[in-house]
PDB file of C-alpha atoms and ligand atoms in Angstrom:
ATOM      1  CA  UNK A   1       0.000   0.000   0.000  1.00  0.00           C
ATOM      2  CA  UNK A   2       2.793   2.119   0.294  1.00  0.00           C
ATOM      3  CA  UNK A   3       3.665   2.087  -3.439  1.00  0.00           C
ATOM      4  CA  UNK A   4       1.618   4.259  -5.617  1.00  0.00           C
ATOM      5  CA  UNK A   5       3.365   2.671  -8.654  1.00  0.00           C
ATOM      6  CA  UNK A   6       0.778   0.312 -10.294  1.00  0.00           C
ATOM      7  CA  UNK A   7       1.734  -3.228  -9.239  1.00  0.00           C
ATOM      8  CA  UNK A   8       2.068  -5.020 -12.573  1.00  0.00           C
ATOM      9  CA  UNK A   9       4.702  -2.378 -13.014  1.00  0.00           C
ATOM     10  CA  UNK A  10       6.800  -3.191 -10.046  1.00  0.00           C
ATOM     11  CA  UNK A  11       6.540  -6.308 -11.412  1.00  0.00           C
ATOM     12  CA  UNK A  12       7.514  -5.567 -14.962  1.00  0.00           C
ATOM     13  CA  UNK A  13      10.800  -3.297 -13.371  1.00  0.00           C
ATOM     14  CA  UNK A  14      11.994  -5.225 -10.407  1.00  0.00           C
ATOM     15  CA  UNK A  15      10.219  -8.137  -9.014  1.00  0.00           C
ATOM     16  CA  UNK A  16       9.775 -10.214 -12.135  1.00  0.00           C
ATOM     17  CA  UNK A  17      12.893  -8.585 -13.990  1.00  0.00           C
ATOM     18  CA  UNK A  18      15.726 -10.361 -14.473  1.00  0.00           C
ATOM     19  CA  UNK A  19      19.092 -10.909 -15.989  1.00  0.00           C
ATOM     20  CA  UNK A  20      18.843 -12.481 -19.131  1.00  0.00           C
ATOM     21  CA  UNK A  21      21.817 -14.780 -20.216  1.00  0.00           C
ATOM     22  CA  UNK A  22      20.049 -15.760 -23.154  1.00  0.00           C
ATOM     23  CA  UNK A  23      17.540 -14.628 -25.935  1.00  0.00           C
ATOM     24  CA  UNK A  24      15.320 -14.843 -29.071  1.00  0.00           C
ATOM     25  CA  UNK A  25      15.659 -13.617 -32.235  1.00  0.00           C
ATOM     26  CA  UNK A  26      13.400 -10.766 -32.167  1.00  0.00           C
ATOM     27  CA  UNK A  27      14.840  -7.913 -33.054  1.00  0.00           C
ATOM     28  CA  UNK A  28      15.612  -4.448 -30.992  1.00  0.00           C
ATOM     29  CA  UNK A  29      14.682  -1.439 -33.219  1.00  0.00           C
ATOM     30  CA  UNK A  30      16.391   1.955 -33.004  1.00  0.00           C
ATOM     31  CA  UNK A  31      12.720   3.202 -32.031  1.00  0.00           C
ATOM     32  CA  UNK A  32      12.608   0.936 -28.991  1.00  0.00           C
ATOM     33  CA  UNK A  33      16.119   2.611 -28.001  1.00  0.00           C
ATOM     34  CA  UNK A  34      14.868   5.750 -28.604  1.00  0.00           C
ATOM     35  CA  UNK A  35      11.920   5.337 -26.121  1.00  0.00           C
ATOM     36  CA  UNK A  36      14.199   4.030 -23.702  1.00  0.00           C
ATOM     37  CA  UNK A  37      16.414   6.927 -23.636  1.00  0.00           C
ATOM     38  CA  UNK A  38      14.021   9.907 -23.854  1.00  0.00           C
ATOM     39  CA  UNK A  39      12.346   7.945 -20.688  1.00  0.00           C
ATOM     40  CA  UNK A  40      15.308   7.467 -18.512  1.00  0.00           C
ATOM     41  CA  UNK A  41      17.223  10.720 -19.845  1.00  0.00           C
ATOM     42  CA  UNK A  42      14.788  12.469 -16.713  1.00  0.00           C
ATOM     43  CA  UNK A  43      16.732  10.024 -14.386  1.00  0.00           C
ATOM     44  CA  UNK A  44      18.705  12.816 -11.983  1.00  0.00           C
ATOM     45  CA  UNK A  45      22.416  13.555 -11.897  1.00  0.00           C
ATOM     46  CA  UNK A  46      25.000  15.850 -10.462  1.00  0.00           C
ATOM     47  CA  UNK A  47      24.758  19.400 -11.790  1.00  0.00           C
ATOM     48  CA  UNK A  48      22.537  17.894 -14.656  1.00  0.00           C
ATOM     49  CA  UNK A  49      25.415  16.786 -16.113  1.00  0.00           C
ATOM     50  CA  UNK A  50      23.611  13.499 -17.926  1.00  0.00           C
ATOM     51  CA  UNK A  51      27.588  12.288 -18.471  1.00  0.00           C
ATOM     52  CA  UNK A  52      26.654   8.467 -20.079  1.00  0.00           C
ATOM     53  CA  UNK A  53      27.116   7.510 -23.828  1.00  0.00           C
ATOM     54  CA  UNK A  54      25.809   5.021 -25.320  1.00  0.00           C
ATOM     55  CA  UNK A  55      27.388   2.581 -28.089  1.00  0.00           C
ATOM     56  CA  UNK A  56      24.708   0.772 -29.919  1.00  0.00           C
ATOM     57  CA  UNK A  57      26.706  -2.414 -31.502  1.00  0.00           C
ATOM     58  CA  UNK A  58      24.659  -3.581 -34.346  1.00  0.00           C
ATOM     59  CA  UNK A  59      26.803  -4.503 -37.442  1.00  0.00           C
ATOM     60  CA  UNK A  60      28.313  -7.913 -37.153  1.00  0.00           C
ATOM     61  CA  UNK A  61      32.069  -6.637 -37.783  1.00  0.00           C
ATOM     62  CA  UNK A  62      31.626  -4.451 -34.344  1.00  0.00           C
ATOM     63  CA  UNK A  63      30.233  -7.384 -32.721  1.00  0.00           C
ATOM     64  CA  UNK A  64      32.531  -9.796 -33.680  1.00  0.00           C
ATOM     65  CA  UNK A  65      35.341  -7.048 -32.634  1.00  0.00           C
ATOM     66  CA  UNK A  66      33.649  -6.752 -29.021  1.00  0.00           C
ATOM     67  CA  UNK A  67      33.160 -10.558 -28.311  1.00  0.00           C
ATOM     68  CA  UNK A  68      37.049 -10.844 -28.636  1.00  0.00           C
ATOM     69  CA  UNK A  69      37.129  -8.313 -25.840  1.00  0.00           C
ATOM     70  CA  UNK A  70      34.634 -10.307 -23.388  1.00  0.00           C
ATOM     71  CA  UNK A  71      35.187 -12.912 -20.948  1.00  0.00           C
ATOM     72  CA  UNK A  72      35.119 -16.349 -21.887  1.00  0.00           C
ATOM     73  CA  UNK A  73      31.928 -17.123 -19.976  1.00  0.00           C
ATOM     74  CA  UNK A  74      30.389 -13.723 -21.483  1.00  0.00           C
ATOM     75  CA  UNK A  75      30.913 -14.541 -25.141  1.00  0.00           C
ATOM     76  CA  UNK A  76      28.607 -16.622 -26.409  1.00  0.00           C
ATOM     77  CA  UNK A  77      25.500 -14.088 -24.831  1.00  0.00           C
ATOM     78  CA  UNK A  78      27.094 -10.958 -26.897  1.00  0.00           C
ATOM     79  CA  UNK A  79      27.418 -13.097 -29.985  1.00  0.00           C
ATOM     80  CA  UNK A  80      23.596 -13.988 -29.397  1.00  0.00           C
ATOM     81  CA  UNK A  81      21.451 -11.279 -28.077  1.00  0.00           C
ATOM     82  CA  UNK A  82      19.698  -9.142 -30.408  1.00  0.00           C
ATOM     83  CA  UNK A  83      21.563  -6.103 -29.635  1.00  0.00           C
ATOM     84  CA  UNK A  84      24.695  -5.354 -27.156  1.00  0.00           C
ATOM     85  CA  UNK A  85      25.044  -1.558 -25.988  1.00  0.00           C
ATOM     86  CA  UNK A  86      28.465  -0.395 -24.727  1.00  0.00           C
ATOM     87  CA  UNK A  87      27.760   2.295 -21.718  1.00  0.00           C
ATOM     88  CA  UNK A  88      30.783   4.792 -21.207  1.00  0.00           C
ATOM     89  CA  UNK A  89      31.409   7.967 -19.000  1.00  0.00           C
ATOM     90  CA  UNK A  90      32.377  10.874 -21.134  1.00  0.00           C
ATOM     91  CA  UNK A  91      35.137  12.826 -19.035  1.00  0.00           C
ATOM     92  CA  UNK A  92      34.776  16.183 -20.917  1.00  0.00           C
ATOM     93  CA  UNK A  93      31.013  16.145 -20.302  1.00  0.00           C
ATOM     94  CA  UNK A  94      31.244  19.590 -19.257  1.00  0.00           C
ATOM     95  CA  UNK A  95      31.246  20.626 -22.170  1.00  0.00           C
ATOM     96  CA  UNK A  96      27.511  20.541 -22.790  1.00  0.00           C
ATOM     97  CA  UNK A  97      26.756  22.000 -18.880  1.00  0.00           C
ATOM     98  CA  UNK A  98      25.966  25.258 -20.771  1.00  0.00           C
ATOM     99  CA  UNK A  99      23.421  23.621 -22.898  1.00  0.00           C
ATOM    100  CA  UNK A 100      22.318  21.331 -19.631  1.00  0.00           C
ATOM    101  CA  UNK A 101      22.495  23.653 -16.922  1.00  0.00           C
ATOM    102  CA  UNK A 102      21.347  27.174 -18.630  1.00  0.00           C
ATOM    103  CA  UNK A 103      20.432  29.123 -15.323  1.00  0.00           C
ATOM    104  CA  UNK A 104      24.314  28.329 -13.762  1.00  0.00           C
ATOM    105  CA  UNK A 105      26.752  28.224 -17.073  1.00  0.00           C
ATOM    106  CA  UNK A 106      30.051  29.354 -14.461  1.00  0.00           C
ATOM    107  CA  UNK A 107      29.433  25.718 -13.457  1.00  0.00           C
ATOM    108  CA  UNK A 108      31.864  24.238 -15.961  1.00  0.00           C
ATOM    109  CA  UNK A 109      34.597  26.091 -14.936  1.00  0.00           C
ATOM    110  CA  UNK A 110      33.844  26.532 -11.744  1.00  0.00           C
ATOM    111  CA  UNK A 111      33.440  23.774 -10.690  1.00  0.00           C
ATOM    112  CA  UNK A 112      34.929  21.075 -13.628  1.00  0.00           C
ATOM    113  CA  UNK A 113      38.098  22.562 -15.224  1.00  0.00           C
ATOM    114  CA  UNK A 114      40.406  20.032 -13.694  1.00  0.00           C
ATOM    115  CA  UNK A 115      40.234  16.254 -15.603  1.00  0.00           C
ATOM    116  CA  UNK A 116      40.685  14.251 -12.129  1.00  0.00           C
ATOM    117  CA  UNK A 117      37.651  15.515 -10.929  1.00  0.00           C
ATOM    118  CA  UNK A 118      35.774  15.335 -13.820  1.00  0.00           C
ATOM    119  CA  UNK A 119      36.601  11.228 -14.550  1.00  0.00           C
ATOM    120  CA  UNK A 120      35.276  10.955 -10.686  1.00  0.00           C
ATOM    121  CA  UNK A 121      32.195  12.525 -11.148  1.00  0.00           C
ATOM    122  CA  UNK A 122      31.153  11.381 -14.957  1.00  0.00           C
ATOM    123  CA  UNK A 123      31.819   7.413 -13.589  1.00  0.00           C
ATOM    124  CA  UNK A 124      29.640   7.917 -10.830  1.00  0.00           C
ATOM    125  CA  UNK A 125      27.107  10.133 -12.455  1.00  0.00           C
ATOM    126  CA  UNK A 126      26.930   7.658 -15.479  1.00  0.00           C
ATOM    127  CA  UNK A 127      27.129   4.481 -13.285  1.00  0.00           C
ATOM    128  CA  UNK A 128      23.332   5.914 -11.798  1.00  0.00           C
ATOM    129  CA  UNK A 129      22.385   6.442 -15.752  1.00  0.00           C
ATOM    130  CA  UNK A 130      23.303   3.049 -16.679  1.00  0.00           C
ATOM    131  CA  UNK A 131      21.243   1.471 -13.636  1.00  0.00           C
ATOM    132  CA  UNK A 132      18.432   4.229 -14.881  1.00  0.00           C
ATOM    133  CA  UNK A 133      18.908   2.648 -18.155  1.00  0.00           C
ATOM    134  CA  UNK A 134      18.430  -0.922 -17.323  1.00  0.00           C
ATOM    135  CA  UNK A 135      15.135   0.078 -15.808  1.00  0.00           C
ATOM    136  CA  UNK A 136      14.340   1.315 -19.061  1.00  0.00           C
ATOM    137  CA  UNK A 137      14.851  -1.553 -20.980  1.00  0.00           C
ATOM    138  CA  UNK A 138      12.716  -3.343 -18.534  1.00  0.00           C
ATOM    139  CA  UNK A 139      10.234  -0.754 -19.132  1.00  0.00           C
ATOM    140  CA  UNK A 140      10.149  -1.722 -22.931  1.00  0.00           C
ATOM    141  CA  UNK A 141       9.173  -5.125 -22.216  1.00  0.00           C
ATOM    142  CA  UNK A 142      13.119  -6.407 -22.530  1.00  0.00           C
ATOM    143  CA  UNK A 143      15.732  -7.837 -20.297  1.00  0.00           C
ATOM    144  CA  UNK A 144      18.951  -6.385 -20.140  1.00  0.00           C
ATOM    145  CA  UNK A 145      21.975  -8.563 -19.641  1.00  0.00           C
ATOM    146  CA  UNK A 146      24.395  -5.848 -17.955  1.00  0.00           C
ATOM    147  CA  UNK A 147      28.024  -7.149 -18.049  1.00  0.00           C
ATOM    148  CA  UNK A 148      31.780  -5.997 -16.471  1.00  0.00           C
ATOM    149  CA  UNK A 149      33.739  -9.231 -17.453  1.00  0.00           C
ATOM    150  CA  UNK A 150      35.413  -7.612 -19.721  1.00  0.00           C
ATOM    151  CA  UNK A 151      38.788  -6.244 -20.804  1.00  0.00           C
ATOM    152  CA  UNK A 152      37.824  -2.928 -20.126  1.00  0.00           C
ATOM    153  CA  UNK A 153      41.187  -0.939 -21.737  1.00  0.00           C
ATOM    154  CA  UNK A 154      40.938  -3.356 -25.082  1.00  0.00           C
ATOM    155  CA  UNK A 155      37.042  -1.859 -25.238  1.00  0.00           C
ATOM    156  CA  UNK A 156      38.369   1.599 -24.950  1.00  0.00           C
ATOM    157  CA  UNK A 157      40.740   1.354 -27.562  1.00  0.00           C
ATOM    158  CA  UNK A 158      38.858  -0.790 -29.858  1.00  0.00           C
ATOM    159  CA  UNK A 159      35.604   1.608 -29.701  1.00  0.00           C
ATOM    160  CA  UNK A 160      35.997   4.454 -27.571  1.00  0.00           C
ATOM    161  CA  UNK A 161      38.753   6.966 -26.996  1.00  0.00           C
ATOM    162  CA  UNK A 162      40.758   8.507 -23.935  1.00  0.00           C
ATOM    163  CA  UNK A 163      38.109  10.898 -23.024  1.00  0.00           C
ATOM    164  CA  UNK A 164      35.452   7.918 -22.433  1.00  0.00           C
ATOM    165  CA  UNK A 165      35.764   5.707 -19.312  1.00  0.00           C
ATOM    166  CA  UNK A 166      33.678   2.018 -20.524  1.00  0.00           C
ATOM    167  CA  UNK A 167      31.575   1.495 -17.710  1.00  0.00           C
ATOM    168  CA  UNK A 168      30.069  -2.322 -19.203  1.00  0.00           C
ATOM    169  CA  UNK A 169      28.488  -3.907 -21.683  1.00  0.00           C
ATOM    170  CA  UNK A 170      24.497  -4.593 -22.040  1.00  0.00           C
ATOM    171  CA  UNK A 171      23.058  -7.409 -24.313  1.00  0.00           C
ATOM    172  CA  UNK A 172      19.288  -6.330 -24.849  1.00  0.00           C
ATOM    173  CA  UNK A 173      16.523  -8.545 -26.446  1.00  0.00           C
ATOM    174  CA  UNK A 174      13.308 -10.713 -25.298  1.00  0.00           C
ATOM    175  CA  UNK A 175      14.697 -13.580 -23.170  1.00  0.00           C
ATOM    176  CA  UNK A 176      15.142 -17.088 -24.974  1.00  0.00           C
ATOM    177  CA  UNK A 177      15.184 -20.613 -23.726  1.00  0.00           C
ATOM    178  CA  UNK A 178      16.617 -21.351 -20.206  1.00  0.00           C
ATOM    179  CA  UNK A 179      17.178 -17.357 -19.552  1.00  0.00           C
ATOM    180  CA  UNK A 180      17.886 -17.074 -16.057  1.00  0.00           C
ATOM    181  CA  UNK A 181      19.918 -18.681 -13.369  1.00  0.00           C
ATOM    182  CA  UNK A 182      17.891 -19.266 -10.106  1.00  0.00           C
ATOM    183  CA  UNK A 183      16.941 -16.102  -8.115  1.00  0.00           C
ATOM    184  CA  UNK A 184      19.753 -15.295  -5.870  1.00  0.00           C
ATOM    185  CA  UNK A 185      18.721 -13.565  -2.454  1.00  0.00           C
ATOM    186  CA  UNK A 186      18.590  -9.780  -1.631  1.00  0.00           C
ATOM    187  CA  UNK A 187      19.764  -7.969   1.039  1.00  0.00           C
ATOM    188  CA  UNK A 188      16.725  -7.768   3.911  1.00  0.00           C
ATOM    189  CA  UNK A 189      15.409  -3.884   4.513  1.00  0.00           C
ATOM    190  CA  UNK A 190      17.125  -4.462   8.331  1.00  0.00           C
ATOM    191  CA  UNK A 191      20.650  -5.800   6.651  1.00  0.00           C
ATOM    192  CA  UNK A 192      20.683  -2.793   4.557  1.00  0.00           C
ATOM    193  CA  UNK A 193      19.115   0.193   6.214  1.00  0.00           C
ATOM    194  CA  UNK A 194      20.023   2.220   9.346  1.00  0.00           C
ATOM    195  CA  UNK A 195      18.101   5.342  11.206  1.00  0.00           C
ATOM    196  CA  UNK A 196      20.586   7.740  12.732  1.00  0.00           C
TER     197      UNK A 196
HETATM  198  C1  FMN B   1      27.235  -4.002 -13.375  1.00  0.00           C
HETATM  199  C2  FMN B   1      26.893  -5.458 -13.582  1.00  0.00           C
HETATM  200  C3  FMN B   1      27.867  -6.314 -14.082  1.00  0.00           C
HETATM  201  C4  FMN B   1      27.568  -7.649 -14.321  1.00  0.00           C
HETATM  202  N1  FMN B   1      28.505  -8.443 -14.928  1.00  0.00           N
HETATM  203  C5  FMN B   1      28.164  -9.692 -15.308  1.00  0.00           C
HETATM  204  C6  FMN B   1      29.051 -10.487 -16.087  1.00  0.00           C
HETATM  205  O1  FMN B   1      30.147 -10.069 -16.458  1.00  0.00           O
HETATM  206  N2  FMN B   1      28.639 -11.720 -16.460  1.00  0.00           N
HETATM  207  C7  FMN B   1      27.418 -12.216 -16.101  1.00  0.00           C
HETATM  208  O2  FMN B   1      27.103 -13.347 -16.472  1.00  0.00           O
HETATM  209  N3  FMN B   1      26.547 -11.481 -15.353  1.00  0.00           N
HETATM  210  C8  FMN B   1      26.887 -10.243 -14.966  1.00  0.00           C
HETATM  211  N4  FMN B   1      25.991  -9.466 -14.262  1.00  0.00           N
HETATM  212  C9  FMN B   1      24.673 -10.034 -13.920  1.00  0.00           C
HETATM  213  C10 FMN B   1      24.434 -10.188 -12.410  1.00  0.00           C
HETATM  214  O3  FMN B   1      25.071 -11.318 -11.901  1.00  0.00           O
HETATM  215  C11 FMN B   1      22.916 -10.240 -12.200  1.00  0.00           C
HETATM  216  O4  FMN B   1      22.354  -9.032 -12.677  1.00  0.00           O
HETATM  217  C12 FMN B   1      22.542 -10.410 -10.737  1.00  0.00           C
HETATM  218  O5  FMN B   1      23.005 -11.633 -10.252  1.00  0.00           O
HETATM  219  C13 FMN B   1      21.028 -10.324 -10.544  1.00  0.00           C
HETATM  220  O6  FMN B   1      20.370 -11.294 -11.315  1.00  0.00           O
HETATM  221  P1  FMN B   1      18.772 -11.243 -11.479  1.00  0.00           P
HETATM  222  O7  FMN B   1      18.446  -9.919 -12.126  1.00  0.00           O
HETATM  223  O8  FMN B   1      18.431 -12.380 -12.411  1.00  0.00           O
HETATM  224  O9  FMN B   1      18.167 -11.394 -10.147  1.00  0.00           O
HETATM  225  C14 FMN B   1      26.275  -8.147 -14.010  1.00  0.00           C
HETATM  226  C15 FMN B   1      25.303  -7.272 -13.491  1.00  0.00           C
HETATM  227  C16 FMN B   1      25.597  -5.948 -13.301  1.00  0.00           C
HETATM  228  C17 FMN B   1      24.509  -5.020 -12.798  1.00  0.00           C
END
């Protein structure tokens, strides 16, 4: 009763989601992607500053070129799913904080001239974009398959550049046969949460 969120979609997002490890054919249209990100582009971050990029891997020469950069036990799901996403931090994100944050502009250089700072605050700000983004899929009526066993340097150089920090790899698509492993535990509310 607490929840004003309709229960079939708590269900859809969180209770009944899960991490696919395999899936159909069906495809994953750039329309579905767009959904996805003009819903979870609201998501909040520091200062606005909306740092994640998003790689969407869809010719078979990029795949092929990521699967040599997965983990052996990660392979044969980003050879399969219907579409693979590579989520990065982009470390010079300040430069759109004028466009993103119109009634403080000083912002960029106030606060986000020096490079350290910035690569601290664009992985953590994207990080919360890339969990908003999994949601999304969900929301779509997908699974997401989020993965970090990865060489995570041979993805940078292979697709990305200095200035982006991969953050991990997402296979996307309608589960297939024999998706899921068994439903690991959570956490209980009194494990997790204390009142000061
Ligand atoms: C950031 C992140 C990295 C993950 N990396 C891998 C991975 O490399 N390989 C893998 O098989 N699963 C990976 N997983 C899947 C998790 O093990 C899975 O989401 C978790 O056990 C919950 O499963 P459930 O959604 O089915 O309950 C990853 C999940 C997240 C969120």
């Amino acid at each position: 009763m607490s929840l004003v969120l309709d229960p079939a979609a708590q269900d859809l997002l969180f209770r009944e989601a899960r991490t696919a490890n395999t899936f159909t054919d069906e495809p994953v249209t750039d329309e579905q992607m767009q959904a996805i990100y003009d819903l979870v582009k609201y998501g909040p971050t520091a200062f606005n500053q909306s740092p994640l990029r998003i790689t969407l891997v869809r010719s078979p020469e990029a795949r092929e070129r990521l699967v040599t950069h997965m983990a052996e036990g990660n392979r044969a799901k980003t050879a399969t799913a219907p579409l693979v996403a590579i989520l990065s931090a982009d470390n010079e994100f300040h430069e759109e904080l004028p466009q993103l944050l119109p009634h403080f502009p000083q912002a960029k250089d106030a606060f986000f001239s020096e490079r350290p700072v910035r690569e601290g605050t664009a992985t953590l700000n994207a990080a919360l974009q890339a969990a908003y983004f999994i949601v999304g899929v969900r929301a779509a009526g997908l699974a997401a398959g989020p993965m970090t066993g990865l060489d995570f340097e041979g993805l940078r150089k292979e697709f990305l550049d200095d200035d982006h920090t991969p953050l991990m790899v997402v296979n996307i698509g309608r589960p297939g046969p024999d998706a899921w492993f068994p439903r690991s535990p959570r956490l209980a509310y009194d494990q997790v949460v204390t009142t000061v």
